[in-house]
Short mmCIF file of C-alpha atoms and ligand atoms in Angstrom, two decimals:
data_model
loop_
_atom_site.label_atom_id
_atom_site.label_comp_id
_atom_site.label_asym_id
_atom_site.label_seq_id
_atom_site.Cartn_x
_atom_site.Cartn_y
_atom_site.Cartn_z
CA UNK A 1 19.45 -5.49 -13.86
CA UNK A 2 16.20 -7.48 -13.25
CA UNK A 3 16.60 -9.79 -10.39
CA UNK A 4 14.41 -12.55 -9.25
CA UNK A 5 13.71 -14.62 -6.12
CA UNK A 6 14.92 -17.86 -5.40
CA UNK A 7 13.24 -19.93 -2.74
CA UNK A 8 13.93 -23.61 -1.25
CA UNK A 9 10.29 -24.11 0.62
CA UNK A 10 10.57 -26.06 4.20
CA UNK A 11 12.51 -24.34 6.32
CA UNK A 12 10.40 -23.28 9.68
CA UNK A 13 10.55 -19.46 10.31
CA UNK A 14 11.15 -18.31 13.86
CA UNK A 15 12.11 -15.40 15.66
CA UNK A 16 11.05 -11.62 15.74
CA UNK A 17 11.27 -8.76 12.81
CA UNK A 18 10.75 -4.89 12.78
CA UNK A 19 8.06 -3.39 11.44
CA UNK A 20 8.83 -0.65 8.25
CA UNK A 21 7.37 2.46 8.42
CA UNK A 22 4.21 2.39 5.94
CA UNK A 23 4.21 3.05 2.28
CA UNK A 24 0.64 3.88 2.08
CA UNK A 25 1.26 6.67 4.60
CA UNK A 26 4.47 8.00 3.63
CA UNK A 27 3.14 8.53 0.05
CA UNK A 28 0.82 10.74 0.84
CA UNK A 29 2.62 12.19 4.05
CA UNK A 30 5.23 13.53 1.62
CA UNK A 31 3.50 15.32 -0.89
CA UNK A 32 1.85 17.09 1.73
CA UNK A 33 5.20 18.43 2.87
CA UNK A 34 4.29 20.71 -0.27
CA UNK A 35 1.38 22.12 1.63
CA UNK A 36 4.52 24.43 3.76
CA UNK A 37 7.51 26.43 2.45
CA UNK A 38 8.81 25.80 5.65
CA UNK A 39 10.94 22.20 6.60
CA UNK A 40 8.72 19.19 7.73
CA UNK A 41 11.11 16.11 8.84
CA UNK A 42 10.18 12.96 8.51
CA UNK A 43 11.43 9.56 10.65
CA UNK A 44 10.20 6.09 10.28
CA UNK A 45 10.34 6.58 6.01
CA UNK A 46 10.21 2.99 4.80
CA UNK A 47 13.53 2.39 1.95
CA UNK A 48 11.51 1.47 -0.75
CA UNK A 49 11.60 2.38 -4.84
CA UNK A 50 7.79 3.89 -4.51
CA UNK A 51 9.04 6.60 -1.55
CA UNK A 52 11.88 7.16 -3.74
CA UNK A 53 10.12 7.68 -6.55
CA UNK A 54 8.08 10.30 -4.92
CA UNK A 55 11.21 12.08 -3.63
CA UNK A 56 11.97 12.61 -7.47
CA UNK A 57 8.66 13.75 -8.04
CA UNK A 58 8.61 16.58 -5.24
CA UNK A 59 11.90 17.16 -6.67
CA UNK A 60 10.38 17.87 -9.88
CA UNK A 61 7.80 20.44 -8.56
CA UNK A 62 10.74 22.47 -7.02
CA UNK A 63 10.78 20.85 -3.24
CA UNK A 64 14.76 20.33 -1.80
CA UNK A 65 14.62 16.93 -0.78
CA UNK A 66 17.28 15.08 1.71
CA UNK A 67 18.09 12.35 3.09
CA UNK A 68 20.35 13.16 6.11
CA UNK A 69 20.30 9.57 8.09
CA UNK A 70 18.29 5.89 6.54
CA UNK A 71 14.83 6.24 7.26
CA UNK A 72 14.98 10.18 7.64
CA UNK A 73 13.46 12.69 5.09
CA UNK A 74 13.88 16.32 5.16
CA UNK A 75 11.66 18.12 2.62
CA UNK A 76 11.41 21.94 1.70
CA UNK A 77 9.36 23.10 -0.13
CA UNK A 78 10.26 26.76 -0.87
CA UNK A 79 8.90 27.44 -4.72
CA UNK A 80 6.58 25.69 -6.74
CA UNK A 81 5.28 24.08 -10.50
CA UNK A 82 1.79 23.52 -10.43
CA UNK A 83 2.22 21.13 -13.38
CA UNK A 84 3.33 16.98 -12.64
CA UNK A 85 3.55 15.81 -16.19
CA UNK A 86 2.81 11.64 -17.70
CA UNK A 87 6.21 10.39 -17.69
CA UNK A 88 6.37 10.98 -13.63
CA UNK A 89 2.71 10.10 -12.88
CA UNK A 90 2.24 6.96 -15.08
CA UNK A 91 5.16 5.29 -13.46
CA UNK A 92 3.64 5.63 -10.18
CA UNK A 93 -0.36 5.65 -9.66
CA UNK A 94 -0.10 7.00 -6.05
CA UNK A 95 1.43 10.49 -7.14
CA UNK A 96 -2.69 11.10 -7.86
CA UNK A 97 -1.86 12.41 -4.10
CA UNK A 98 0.00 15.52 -5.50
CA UNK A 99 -3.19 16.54 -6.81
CA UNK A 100 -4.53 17.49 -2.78
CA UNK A 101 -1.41 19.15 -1.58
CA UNK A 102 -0.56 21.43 -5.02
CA UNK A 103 -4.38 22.56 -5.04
CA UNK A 104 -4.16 23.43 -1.35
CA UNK A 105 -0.85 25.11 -1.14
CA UNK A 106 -1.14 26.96 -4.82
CA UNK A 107 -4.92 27.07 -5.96
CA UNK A 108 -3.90 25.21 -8.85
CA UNK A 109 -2.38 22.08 -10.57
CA UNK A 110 -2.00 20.30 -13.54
CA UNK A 111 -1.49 16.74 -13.74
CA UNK A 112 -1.05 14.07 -15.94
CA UNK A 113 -4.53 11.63 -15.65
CA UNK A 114 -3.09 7.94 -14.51
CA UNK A 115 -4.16 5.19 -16.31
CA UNK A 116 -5.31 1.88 -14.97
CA UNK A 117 -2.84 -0.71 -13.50
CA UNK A 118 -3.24 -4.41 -12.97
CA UNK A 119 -5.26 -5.15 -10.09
CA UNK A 120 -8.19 -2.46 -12.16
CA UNK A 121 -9.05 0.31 -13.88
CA UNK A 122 -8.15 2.87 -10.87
CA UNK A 123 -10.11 5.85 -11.92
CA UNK A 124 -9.57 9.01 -9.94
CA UNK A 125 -13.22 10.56 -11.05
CA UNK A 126 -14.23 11.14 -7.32
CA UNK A 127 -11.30 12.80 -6.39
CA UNK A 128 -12.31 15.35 -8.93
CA UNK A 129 -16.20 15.26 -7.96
CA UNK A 130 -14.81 15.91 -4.59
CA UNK A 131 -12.77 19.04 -5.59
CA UNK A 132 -15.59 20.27 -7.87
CA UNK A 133 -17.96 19.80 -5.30
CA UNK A 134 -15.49 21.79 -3.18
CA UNK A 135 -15.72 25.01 -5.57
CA UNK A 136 -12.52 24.12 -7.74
CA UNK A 137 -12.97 24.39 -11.55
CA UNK A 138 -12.05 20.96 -12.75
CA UNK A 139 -11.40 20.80 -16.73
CA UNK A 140 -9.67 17.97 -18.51
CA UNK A 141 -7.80 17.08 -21.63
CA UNK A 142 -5.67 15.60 -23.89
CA UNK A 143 -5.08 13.67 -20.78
CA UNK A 144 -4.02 16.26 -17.87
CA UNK A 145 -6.24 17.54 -15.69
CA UNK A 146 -6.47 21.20 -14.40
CA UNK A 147 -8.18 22.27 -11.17
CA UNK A 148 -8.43 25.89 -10.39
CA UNK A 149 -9.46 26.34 -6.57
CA UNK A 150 -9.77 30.23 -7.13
CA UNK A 151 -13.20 29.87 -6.20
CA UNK A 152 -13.78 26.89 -3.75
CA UNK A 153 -14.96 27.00 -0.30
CA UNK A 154 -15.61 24.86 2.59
CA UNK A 155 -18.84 22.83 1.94
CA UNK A 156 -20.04 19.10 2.53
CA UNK A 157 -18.57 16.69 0.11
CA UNK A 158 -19.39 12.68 -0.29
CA UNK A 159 -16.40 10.56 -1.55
CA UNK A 160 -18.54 7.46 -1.64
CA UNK A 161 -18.37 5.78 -4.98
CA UNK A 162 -19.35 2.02 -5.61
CA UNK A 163 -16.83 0.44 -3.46
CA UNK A 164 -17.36 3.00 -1.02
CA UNK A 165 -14.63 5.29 0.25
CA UNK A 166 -11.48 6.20 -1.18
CA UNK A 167 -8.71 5.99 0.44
CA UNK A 168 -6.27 8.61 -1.70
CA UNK A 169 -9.48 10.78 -2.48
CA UNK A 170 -10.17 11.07 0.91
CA UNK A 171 -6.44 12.44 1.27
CA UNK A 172 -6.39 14.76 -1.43
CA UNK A 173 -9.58 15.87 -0.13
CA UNK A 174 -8.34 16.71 3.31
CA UNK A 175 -5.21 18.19 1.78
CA UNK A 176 -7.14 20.63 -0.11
CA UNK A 177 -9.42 21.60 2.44
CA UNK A 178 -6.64 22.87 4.89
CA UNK A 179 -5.93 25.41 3.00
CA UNK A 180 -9.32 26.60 1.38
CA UNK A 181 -11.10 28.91 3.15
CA UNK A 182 -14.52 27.86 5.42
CA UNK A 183 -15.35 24.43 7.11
CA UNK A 184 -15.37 21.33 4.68
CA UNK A 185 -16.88 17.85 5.94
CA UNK A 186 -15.60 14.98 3.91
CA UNK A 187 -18.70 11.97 4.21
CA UNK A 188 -17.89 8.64 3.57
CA UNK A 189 -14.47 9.22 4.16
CA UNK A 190 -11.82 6.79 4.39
CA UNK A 191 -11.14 5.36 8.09
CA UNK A 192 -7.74 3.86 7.13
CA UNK A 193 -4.84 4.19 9.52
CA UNK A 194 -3.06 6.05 6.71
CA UNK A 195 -5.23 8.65 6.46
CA UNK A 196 -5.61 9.23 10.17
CA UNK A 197 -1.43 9.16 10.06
CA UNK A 198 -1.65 12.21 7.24
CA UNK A 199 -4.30 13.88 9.51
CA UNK A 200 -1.70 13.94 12.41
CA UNK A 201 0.94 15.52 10.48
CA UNK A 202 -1.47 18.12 9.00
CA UNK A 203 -2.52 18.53 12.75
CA UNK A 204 1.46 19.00 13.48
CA UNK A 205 1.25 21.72 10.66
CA UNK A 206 -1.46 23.97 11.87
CA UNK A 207 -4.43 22.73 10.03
CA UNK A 208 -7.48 21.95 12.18
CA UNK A 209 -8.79 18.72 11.81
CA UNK A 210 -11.79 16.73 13.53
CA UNK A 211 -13.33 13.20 12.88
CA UNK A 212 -9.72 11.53 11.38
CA UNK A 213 -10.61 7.84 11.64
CA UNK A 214 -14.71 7.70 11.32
CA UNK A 215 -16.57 8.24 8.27
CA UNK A 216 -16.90 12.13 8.54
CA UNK A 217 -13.92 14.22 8.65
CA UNK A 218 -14.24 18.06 9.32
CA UNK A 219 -11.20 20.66 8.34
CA UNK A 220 -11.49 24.15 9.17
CA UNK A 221 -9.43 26.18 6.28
CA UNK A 222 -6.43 28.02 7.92
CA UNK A 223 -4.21 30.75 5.98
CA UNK A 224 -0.94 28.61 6.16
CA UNK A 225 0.53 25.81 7.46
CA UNK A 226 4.03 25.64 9.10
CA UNK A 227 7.17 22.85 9.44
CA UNK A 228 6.77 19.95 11.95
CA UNK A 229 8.60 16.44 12.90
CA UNK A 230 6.76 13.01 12.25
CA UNK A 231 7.02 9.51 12.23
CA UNK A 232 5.65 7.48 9.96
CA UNK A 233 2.62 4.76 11.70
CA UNK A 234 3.87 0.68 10.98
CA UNK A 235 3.03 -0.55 7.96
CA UNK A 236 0.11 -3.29 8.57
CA UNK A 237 0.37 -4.51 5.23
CA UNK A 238 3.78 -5.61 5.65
CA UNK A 239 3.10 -6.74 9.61
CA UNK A 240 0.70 -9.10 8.34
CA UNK A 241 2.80 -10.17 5.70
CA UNK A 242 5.38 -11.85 7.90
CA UNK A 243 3.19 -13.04 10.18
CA UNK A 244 1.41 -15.06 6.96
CA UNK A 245 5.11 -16.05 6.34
CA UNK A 246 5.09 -17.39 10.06
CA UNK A 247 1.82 -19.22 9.99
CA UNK A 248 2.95 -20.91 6.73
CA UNK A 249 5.52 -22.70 7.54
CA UNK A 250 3.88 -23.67 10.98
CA UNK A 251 6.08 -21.37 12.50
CA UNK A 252 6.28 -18.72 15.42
CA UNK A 253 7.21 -15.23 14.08
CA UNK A 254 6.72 -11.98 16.40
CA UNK A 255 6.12 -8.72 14.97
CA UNK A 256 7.48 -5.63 16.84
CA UNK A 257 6.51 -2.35 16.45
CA UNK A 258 3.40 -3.51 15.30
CA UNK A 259 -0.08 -1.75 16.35
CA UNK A 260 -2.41 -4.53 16.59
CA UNK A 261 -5.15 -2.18 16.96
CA UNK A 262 -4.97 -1.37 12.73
CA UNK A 263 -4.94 -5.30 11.54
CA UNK A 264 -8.41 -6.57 13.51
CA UNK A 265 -9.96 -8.24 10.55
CA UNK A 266 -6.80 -10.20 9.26
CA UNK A 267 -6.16 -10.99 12.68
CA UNK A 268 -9.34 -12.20 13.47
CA UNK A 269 -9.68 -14.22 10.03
CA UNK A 270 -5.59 -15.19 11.24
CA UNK A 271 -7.50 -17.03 14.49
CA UNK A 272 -10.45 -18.39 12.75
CA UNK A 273 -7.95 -19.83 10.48
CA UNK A 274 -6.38 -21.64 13.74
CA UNK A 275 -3.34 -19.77 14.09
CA UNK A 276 -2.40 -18.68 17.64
CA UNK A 277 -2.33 -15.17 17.71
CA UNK A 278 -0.63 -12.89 20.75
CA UNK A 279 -0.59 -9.28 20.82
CA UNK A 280 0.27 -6.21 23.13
CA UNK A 281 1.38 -3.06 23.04
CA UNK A 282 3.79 -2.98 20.24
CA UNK A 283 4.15 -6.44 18.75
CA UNK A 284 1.79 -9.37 17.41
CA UNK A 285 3.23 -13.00 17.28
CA UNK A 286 1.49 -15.46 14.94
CA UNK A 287 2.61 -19.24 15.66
CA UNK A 288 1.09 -22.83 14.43
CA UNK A 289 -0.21 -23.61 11.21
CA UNK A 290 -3.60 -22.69 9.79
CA UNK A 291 -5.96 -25.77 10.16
CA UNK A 292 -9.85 -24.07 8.99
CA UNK A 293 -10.90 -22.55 5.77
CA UNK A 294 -12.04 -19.05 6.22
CA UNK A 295 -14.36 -16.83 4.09
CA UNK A 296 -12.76 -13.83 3.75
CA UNK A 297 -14.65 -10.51 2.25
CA UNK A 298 -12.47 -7.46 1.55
CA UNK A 299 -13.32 -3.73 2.19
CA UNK A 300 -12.55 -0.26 3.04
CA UNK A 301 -11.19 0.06 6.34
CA UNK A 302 -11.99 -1.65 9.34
CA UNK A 303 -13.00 -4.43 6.91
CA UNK A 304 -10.15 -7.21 5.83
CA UNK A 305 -7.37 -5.02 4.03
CA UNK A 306 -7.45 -5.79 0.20
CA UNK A 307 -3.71 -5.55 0.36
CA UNK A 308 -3.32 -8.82 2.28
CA UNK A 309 -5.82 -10.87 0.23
CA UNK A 310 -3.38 -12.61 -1.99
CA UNK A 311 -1.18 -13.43 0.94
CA UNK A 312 -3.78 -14.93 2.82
CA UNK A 313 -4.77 -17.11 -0.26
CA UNK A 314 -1.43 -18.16 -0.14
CA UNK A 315 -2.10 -19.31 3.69
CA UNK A 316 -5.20 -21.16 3.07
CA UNK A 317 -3.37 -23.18 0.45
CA UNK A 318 -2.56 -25.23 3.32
CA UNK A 319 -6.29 -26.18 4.48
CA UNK A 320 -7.94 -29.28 3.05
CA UNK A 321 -11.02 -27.56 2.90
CA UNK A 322 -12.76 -24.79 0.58
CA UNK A 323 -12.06 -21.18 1.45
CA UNK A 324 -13.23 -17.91 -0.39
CA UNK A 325 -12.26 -14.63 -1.00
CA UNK A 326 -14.67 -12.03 -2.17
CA UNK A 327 -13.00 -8.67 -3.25
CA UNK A 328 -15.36 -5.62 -3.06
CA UNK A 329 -12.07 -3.02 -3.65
CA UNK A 330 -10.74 -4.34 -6.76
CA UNK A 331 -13.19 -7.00 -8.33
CA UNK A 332 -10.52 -8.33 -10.55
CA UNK A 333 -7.62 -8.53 -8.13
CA UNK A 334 -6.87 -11.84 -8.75
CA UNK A 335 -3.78 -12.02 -11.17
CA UNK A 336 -1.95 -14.16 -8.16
CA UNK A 337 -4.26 -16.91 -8.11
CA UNK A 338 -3.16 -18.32 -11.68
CA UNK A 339 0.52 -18.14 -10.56
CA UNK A 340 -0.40 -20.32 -7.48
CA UNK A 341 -1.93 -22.84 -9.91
CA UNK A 342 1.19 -23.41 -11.37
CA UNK A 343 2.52 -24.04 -7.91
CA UNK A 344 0.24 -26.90 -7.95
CA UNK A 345 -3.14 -24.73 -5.95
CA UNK A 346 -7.06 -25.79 -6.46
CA UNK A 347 -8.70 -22.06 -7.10
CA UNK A 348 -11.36 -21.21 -8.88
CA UNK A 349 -11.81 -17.77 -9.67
CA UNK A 350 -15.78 -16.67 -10.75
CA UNK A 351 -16.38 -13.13 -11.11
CA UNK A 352 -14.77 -11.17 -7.55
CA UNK A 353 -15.18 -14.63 -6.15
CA UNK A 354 -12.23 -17.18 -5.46
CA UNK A 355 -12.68 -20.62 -3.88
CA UNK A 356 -9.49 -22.29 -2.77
CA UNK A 357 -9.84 -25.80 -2.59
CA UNK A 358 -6.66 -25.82 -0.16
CA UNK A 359 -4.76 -29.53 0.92
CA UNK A 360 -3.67 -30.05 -2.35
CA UNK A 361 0.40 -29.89 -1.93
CA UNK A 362 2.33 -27.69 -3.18
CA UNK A 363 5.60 -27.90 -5.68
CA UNK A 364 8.41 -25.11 -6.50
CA UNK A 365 8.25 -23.82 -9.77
CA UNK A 366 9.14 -20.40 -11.67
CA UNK A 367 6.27 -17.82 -11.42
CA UNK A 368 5.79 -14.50 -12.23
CA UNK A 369 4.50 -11.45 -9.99
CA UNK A 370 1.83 -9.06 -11.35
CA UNK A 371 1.97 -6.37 -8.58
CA UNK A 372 3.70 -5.83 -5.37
CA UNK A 373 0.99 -7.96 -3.24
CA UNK A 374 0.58 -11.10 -5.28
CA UNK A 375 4.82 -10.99 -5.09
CA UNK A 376 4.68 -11.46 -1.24
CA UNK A 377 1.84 -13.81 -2.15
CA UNK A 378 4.18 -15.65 -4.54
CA UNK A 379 6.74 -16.00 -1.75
CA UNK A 380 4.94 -16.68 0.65
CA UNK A 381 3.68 -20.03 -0.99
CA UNK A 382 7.19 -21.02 -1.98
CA UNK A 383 8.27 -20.99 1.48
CA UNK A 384 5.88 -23.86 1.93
CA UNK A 385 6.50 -25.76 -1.10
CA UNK A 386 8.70 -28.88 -2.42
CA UNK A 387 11.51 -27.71 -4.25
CA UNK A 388 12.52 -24.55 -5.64
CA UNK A 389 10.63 -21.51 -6.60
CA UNK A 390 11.82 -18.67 -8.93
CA UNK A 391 9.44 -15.68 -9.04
CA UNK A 392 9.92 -13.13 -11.87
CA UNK A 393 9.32 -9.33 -11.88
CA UNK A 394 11.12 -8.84 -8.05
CA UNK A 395 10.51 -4.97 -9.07
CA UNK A 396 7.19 -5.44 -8.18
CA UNK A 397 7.74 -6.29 -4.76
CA UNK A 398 10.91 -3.55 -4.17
CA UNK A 399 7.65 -0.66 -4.34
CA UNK A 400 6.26 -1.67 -0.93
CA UNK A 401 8.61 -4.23 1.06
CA UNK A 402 12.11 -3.05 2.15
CA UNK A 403 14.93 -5.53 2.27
CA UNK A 404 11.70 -8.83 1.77
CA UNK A 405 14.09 -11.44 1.37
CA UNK A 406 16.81 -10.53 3.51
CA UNK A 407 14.07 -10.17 6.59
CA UNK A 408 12.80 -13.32 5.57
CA UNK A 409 16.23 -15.24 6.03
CA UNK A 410 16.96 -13.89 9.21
CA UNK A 411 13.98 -15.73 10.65
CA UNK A 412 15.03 -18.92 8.59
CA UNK A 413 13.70 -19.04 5.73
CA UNK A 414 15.93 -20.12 2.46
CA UNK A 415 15.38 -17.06 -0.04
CA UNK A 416 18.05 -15.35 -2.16
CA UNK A 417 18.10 -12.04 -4.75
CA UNK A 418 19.67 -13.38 -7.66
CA UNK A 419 20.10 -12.00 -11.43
CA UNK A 420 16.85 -13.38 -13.94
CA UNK A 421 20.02 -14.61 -15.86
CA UNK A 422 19.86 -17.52 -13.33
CA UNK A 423 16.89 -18.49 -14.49
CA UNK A 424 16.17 -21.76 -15.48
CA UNK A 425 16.71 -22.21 -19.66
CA UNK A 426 13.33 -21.04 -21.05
CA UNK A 427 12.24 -19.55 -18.48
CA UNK A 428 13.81 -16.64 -18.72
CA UNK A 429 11.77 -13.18 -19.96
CA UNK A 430 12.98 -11.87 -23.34
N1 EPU B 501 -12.25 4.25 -7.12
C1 EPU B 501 -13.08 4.80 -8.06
N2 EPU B 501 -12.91 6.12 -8.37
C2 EPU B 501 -11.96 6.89 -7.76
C3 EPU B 501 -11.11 6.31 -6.80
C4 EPU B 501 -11.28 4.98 -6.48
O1 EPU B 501 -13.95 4.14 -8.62
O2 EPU B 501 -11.86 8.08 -8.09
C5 EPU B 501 -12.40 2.82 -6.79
C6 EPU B 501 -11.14 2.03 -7.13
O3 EPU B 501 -11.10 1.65 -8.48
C7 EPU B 501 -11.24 0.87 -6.17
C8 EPU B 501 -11.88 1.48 -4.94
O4 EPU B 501 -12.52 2.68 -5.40
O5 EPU B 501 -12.10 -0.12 -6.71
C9 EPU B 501 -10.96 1.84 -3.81
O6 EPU B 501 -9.82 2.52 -4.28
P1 EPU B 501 -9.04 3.58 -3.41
O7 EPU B 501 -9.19 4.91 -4.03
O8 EPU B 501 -9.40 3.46 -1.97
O9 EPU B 501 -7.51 3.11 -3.61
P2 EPU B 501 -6.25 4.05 -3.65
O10 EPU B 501 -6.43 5.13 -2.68
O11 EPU B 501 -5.92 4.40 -5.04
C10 EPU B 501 -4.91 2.84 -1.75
C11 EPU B 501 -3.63 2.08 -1.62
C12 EPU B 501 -3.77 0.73 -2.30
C13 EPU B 501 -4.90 -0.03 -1.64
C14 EPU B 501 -6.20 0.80 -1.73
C15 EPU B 501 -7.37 0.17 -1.03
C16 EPU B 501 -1.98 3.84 -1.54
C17 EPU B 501 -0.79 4.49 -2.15
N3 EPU B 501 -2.54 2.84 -2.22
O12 EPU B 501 -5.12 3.03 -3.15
O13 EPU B 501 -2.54 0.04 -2.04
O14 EPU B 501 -5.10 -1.27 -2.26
O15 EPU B 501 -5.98 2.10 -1.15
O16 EPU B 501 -7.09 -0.04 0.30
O17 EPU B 501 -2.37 4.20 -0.44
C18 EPU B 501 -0.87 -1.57 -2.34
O18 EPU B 501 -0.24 -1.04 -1.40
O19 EPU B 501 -0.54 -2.69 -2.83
C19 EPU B 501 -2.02 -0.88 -2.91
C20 EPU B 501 -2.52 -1.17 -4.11
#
């Protein structure tokens, strides 16, 4: 059944939320459970449609895959198919990460080629420079891809492309080199927190692993990997997410089980904004309303996160003054900002450039989410709008926020799940 959101803006949020364990670590973290036959457990799995999606897609390449307690994921990985075909990797660009851990464990794999999605194109060509520069043969068509890794050997390979690094090509990258013979050193490698969370659990598993976290990361090939126990790091996306939802409503929202030390950029841009911002070990609070415009430029980690962008638009909605946001990760990442004009918002959009001309107030009205960011984005503004809200396409936001709404009530806000037949007459998708 397609369900939408329903939000009354006003209400002040207060009060303290968990943070989820984080998608963009436990994607990858569980297709390299494939890189073992023996049982790797995972804890702190967030409940969301993407992580179940790619427990149906380990299922597919032979992996038993339970769920013995919420949160908990216990995968092994006795026998495998080299092959993931289209139907499982088009609804879900972020199996590309299968590609790592089914090279590394069996020399092989054949894969469906994603295609683009809606924040951009989304190639994957430097994940398969970096194998091929890595010794694999790499051959494609009729849209799969095969990689043969028969012949590869440790050796220097650059991810860099034109936005810099990758994140997921750095992580197939790594995956592969456990298991291949020699020393490889991945260059411009991707410093995100999710990758140094998959480097960790590889750690856990016997692989030997130096540099997680700067732009050079060094694996030493091992024979085989074993089982291990891990916990999935916060998800920062989603930390800075509510505390947006805070700062919005000129609120006072604490984070715990947050690690401050993986959101410095948004939390610095969160100060410059004028928000009050505490932290310590474990938690971040976020209270007061934002009061400066900002110029915010996204990038690869430990630049501002392109995942919290559109939520941060959202935020300096409320600043009579002109902000901008300049995307250098996805030039075209801007489906959100049209939806927020029909909320009433001043943004100009030129090119990977958006100015928000922010004061202007705002007014409830039915919207419709592109991808899972712009539909915290979406929500976000409602909560500080007149009226009512209804944004469409809620599936969007079920890949990479568990429970959204009901979190969101709990520290006051007015937001309901209800059935798209509830929609407003003719506004209603066909
Ligand atoms: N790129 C290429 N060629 C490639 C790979 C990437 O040109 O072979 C380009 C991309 O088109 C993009 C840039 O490089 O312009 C960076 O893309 P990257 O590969 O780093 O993105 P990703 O690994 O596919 C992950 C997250 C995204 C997040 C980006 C950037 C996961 C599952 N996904 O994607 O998360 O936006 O890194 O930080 O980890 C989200 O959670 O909403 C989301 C989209």
């Amino acid at each position: 059944m397609l369900e939408v959101a329903h939000i009354h803006g006003g209400p002040v949020l207060r009060g303290v939320v968990r943070a989820a364990g984080a998608k963009n670590a436990a994607l990858p973290i569980l297709a390299a459970a494939l890189l073992t036959e023996e049982v790797v457990t995972l804890r702190g799995v967030p409940d969301l449609s993407d992580v179940r999606f790619m427990a149906e897609i380990l299922r597919h390449q032979g992996a038993e895959v339970a769920q013995p307690a919420p949160g908990t994921w216990v995968i092994r990985a006795a026998a495998l198919t080299h092959r993931t075909p289209y139907d499982l990797v088009r609804k879900m660009r972020a199996s590309v990460c299968l590609l790592g851990a089914l090279v590394g464990r069996l020399r092989r794999a054949e894969m469906a080629i994603p295609g683009g999605c809606v924040i951009g194109p989304r190639p994957i060509d430097l994940h398969l420079r970096g194998l091929e520069t890595l010794g694999c043969a790499v051959t494609s068509e009729g849209g799969l891809v095969r990689v043969d890794a028969a012949a590869a050997g440790g050796t220097d390979v650059d991810m860099g492309g034109p936005m810099g690094s990758t994140v997921l090509g750095t992580a197939n990258l790594v995956m592969a080199a456990t298991l291949t013979p020699g020393v490889t050193r991945i260059l411009t490698a991707a410093r995100e927190p999710e990758v140094v969370d998959l480097c960790a659990l590889l750690t856990k598993m016997g692989a030997r692993i130096s540099g997680q976290g700067t732009s050079t990361i060094v694996v030493e090939g091992v024979a085989r990997l074993r089982g291990c126990d891990h916990t999935i790091i916060p998800d920062r996306i989603e930390v800075g997410t509510y505390l947006v939802a805070g700062a919005i409503t000129g609120g006072d929202v604490t984070v715990q089980g947050a690690e401050p030390a993986h959101l410095e950029a948004f939390l610095g841009k969160l100060r410059e904004a004028g928000v009050s911002v505490e932290t310590g070990p474990g938690f971040i609070r976020a209270h007061g309303r934002p009061t400066r415009p900002v110029d915010i430029v996204t990038a690869p980690h430990p630049g501002f996160p392109t995942d919290l962008q559109a939520q941060f638009m959202a935020l300096q909605l409320l600043v009579p003054a002109r902000s901008t946001f300049t995307e250098k990760v996805y030039p075209a990442r801007f489906m959100h900002a049209a939806e927020l004009q029909r909320m009433g918002a001043d943004i100009a959009v030129e090119g990977a450039v958006a100015s928000v001309h922010g004061g202007k107030p705002l007014s409830g009205a039915p919207v419709m989410a592109s991808d899972l960011r712009a539909s915290a984005a979406l929500i976000l503004a409602a909560l500080a709008a007149q009226g009512e809200t209804w944004v469409q396409r809620l599936y969007h936001l079920d890949r990479g926020y568990e429970r959204f709404e009901e979190r969101l009530r709990a520290l006051g806000a007015d937001v309901a799940r209800r059935p798209a037949a509830d929609l407003p007459k003719g506004f209603a998708e066909d």
